CSV table of C-alpha atoms in Angstrom, one decimal:
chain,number,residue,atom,x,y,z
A,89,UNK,CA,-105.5,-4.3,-167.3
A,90,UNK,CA,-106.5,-4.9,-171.2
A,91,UNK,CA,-109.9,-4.1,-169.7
A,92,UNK,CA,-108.7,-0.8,-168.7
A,93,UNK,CA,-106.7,-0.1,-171.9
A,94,UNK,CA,-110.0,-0.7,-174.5
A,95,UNK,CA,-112.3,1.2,-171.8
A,96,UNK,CA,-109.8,4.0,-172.0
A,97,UNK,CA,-109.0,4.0,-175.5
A,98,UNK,CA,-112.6,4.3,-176.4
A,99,UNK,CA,-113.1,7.5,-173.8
A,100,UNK,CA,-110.2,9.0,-176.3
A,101,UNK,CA,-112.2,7.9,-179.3
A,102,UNK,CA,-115.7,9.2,-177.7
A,103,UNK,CA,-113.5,12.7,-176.9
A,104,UNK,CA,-110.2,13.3,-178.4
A,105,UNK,CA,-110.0,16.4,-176.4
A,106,UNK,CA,-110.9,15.2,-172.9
A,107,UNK,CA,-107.4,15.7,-170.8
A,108,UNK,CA,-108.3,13.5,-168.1
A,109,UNK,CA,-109.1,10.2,-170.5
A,110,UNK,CA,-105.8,10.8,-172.7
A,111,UNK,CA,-103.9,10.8,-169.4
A,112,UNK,CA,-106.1,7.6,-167.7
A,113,UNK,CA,-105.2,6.0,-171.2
A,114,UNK,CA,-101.6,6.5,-171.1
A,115,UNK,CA,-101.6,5.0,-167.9
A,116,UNK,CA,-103.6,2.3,-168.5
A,117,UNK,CA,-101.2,1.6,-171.6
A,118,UNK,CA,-98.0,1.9,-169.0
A,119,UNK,CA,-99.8,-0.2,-166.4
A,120,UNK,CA,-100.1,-2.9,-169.4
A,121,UNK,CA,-96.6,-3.0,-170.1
A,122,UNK,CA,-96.6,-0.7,-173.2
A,123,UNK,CA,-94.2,2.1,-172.6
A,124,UNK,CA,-93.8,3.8,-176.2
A,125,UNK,CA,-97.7,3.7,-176.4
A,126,UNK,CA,-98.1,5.6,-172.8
A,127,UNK,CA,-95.1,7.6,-173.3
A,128,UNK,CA,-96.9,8.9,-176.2
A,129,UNK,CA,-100.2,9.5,-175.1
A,130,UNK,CA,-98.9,11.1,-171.7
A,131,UNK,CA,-96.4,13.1,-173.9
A,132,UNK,CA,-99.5,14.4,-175.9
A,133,UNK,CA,-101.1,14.9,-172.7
A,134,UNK,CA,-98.1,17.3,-170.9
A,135,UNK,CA,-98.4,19.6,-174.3
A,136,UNK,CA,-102.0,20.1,-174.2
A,137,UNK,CA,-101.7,20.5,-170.4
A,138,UNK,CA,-97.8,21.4,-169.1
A,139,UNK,CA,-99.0,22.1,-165.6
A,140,UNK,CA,-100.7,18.8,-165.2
A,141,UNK,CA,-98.0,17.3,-162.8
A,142,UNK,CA,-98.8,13.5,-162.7
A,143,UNK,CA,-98.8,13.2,-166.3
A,144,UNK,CA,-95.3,14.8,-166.1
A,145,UNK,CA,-94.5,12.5,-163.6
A,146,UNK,CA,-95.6,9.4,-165.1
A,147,UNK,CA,-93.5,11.0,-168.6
A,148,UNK,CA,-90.3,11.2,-166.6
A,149,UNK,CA,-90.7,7.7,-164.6
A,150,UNK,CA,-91.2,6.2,-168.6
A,151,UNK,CA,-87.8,7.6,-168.9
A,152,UNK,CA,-86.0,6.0,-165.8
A,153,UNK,CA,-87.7,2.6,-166.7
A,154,UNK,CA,-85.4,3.1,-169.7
A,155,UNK,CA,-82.9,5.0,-167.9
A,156,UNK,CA,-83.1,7.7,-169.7
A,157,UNK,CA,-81.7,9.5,-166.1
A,158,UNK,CA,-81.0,13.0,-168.0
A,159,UNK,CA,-84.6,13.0,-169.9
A,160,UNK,CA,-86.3,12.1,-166.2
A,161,UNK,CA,-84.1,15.1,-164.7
A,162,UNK,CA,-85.2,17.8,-167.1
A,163,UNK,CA,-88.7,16.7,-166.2
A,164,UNK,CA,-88.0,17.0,-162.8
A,165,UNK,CA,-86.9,20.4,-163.0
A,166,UNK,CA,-90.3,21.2,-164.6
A,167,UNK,CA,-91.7,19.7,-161.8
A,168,UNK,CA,-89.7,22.1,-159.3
A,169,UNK,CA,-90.6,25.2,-161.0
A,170,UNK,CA,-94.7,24.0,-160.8
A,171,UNK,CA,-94.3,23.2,-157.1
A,172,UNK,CA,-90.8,21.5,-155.4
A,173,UNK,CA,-92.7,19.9,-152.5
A,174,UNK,CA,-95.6,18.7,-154.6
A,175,UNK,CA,-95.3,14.9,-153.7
A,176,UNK,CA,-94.7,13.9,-157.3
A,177,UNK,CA,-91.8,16.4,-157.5
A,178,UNK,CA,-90.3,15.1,-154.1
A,179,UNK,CA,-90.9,11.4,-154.8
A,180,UNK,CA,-89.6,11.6,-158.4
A,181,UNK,CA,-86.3,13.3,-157.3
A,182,UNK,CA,-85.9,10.1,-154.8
A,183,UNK,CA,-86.6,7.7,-157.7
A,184,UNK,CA,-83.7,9.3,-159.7
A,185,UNK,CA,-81.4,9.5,-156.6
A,186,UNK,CA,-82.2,6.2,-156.1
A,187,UNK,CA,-80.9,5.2,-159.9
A,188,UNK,CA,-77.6,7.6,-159.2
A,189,UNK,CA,-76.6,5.2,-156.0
A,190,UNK,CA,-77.3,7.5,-153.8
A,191,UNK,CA,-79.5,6.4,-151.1
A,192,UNK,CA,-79.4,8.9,-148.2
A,193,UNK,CA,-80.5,11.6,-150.7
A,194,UNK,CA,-83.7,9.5,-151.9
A,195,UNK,CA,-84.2,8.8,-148.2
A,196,UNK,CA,-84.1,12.7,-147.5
A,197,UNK,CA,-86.5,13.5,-150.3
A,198,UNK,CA,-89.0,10.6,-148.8
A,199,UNK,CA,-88.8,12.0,-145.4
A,200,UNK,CA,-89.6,15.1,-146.8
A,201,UNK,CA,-93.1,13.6,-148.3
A,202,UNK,CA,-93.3,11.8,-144.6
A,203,UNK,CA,-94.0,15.8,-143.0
A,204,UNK,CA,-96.0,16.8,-145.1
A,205,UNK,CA,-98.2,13.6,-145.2
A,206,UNK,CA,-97.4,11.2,-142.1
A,207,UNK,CA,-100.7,9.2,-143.7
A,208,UNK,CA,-98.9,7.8,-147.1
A,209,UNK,CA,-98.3,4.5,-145.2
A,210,UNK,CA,-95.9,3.0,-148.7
A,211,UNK,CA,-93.6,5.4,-148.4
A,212,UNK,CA,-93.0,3.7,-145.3
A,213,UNK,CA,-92.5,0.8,-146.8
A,214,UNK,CA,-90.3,2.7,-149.6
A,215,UNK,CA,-87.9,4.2,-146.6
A,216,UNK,CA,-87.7,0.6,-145.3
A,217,UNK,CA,-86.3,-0.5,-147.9
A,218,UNK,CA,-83.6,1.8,-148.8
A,219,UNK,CA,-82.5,1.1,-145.0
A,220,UNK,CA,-82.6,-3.2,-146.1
A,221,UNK,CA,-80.8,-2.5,-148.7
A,222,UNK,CA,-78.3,-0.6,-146.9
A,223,UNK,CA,-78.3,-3.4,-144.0
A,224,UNK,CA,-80.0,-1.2,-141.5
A,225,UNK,CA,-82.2,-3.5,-140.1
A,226,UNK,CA,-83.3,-1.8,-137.2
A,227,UNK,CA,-84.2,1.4,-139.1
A,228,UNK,CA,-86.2,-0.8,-141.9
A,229,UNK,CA,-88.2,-2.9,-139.2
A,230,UNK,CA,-89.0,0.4,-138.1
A,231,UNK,CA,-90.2,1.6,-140.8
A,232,UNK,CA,-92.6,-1.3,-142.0
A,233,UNK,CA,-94.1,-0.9,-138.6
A,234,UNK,CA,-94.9,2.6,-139.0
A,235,UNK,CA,-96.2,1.6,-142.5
A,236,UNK,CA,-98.9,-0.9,-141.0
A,237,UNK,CA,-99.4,1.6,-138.1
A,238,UNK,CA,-101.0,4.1,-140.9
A,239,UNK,CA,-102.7,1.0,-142.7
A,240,UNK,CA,-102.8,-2.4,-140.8
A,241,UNK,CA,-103.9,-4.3,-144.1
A,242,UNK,CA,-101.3,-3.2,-146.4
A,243,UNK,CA,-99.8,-6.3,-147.8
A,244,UNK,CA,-96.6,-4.8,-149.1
A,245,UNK,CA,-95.6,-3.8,-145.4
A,246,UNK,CA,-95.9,-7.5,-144.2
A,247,UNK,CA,-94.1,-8.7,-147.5
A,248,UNK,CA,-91.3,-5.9,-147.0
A,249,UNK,CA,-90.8,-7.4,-143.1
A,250,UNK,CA,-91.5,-10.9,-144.2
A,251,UNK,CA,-88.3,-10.5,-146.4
A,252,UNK,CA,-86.6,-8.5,-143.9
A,253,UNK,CA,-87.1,-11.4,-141.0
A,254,UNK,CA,-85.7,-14.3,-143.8
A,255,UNK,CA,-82.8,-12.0,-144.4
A,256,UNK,CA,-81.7,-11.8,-140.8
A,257,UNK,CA,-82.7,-15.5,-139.9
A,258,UNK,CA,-86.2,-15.5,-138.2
A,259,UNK,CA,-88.4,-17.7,-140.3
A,260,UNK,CA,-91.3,-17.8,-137.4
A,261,UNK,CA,-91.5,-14.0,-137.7
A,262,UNK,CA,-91.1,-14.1,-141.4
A,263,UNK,CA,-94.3,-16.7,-141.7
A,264,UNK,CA,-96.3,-14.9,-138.9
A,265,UNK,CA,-96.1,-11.9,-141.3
A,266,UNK,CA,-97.5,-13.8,-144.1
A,267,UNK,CA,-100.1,-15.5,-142.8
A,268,UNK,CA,-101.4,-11.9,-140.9
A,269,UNK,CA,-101.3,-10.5,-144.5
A,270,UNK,CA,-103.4,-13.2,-146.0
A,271,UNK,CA,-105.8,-13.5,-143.7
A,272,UNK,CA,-106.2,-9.7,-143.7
A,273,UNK,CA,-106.7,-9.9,-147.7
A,274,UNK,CA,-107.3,-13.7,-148.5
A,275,UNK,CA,-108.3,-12.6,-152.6
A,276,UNK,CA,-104.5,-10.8,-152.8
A,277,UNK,CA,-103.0,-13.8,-155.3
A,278,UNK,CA,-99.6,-11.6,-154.2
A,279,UNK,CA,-99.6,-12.4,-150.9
A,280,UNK,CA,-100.9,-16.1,-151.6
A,281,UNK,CA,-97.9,-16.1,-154.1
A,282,UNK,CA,-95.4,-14.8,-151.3
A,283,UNK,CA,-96.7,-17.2,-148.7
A,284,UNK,CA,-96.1,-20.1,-151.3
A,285,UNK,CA,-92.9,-18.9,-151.9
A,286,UNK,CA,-92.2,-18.6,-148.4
A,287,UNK,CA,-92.5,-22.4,-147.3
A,288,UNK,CA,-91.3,-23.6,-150.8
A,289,UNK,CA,-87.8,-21.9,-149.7
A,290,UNK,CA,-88.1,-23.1,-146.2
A,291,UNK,CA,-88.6,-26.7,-147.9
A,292,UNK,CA,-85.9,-26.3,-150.1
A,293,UNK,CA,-83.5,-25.3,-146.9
A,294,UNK,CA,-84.5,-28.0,-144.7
């Protein structure tokens, strides 16, 4: 990630005016952790550029992360007038459903980017785990499955139904999951992590 910052930082150097690296930059900068650096750069980026849409996007999740809900709403409503079923549009009016408590409307936003693109295999794994949260266990399985059906490697699928199998009491399932998702990506230090996790809390309950 600090890789990615300095590489970026010197493409704004090289060319203050190049667009595209001010936006990689702020990025970069949010991926790292610094929000008032990105949210600046990206800011910068939005008035040189106010129809580039995932620089506005990536403005108005900078404000939920500081839930700033009103800030992230009058960028969504930018967002809408550039183009309502654009999937940063959709998926950012979930995200700020989701941080008003109200779950069905995120989920009809994300079924909404589901139409238009059946392929985008973690918003699967997003719908799966509104229906956890909301104890629909059914529905989530459900939807982790149709997550690895798009992508059969997709560690946060088998994470997201490793989780769900602990929740309702099936630790075989649960470890079966892991050990598919680490073998299918043995470099992933996530999924080594999770796996670790997994049998230190088995451990710890027998």
């Amino acid at each position: 990630v600090r890789e990615a910052v300095i590489e970026f930082k010197n493409a704004v150097a090289a060319d203050p005016r190049s667009i595209e690296a001010r936006f990689e930059f702020g990025t970069a900068l949010m991926n790292a952790g610094d929000l008032r650096g990105a949210y600046q750069e990206l800011v910068r980026v939005v008035d040189l550029k106010p129809d580039f849409m995932k620089a506005r996007y990536q403005v108005a999740t900078i404000h939920l992360m500081s839930r700033q809900i009103k800030e992230a709403k009058n960028q969504l409503e930018k967002l809408r007038e550039q183009d309502r079923n654009a999937f940063e549009t959709r998926y950012l009016a979930a995200s700020i459903a989701l941080a008003e408590q109200e779950p069905d409307k995120a989920l009809n936003e994300m079924k909404e980017i589901v139409k238009q693109d059946p392929t985008n295999a973690r918003i699967f794994v997003d719908i799966g785990q509104i229906y956890t949260s909301q104890k629909d266990y059914k529905l989530a399985e459900a939807s982790y499955r149709q997550a690895l059906q798009v992508d059969s490697k997709l560690g946060a699928a088998r994470v997201a139904l490793a989780q769900l199998y602990v929740t309702t009491g099936d630790q075989k399932k649960a470890e079966a999951e892991l050990l598919e998702a680490t073998q299918a990506d043995p470099e992933n230090d996530a999924l080594l992590h999770a796996l670790g996790y997994f049998y230190s809390s088995v451990h710890r309950l027998n």
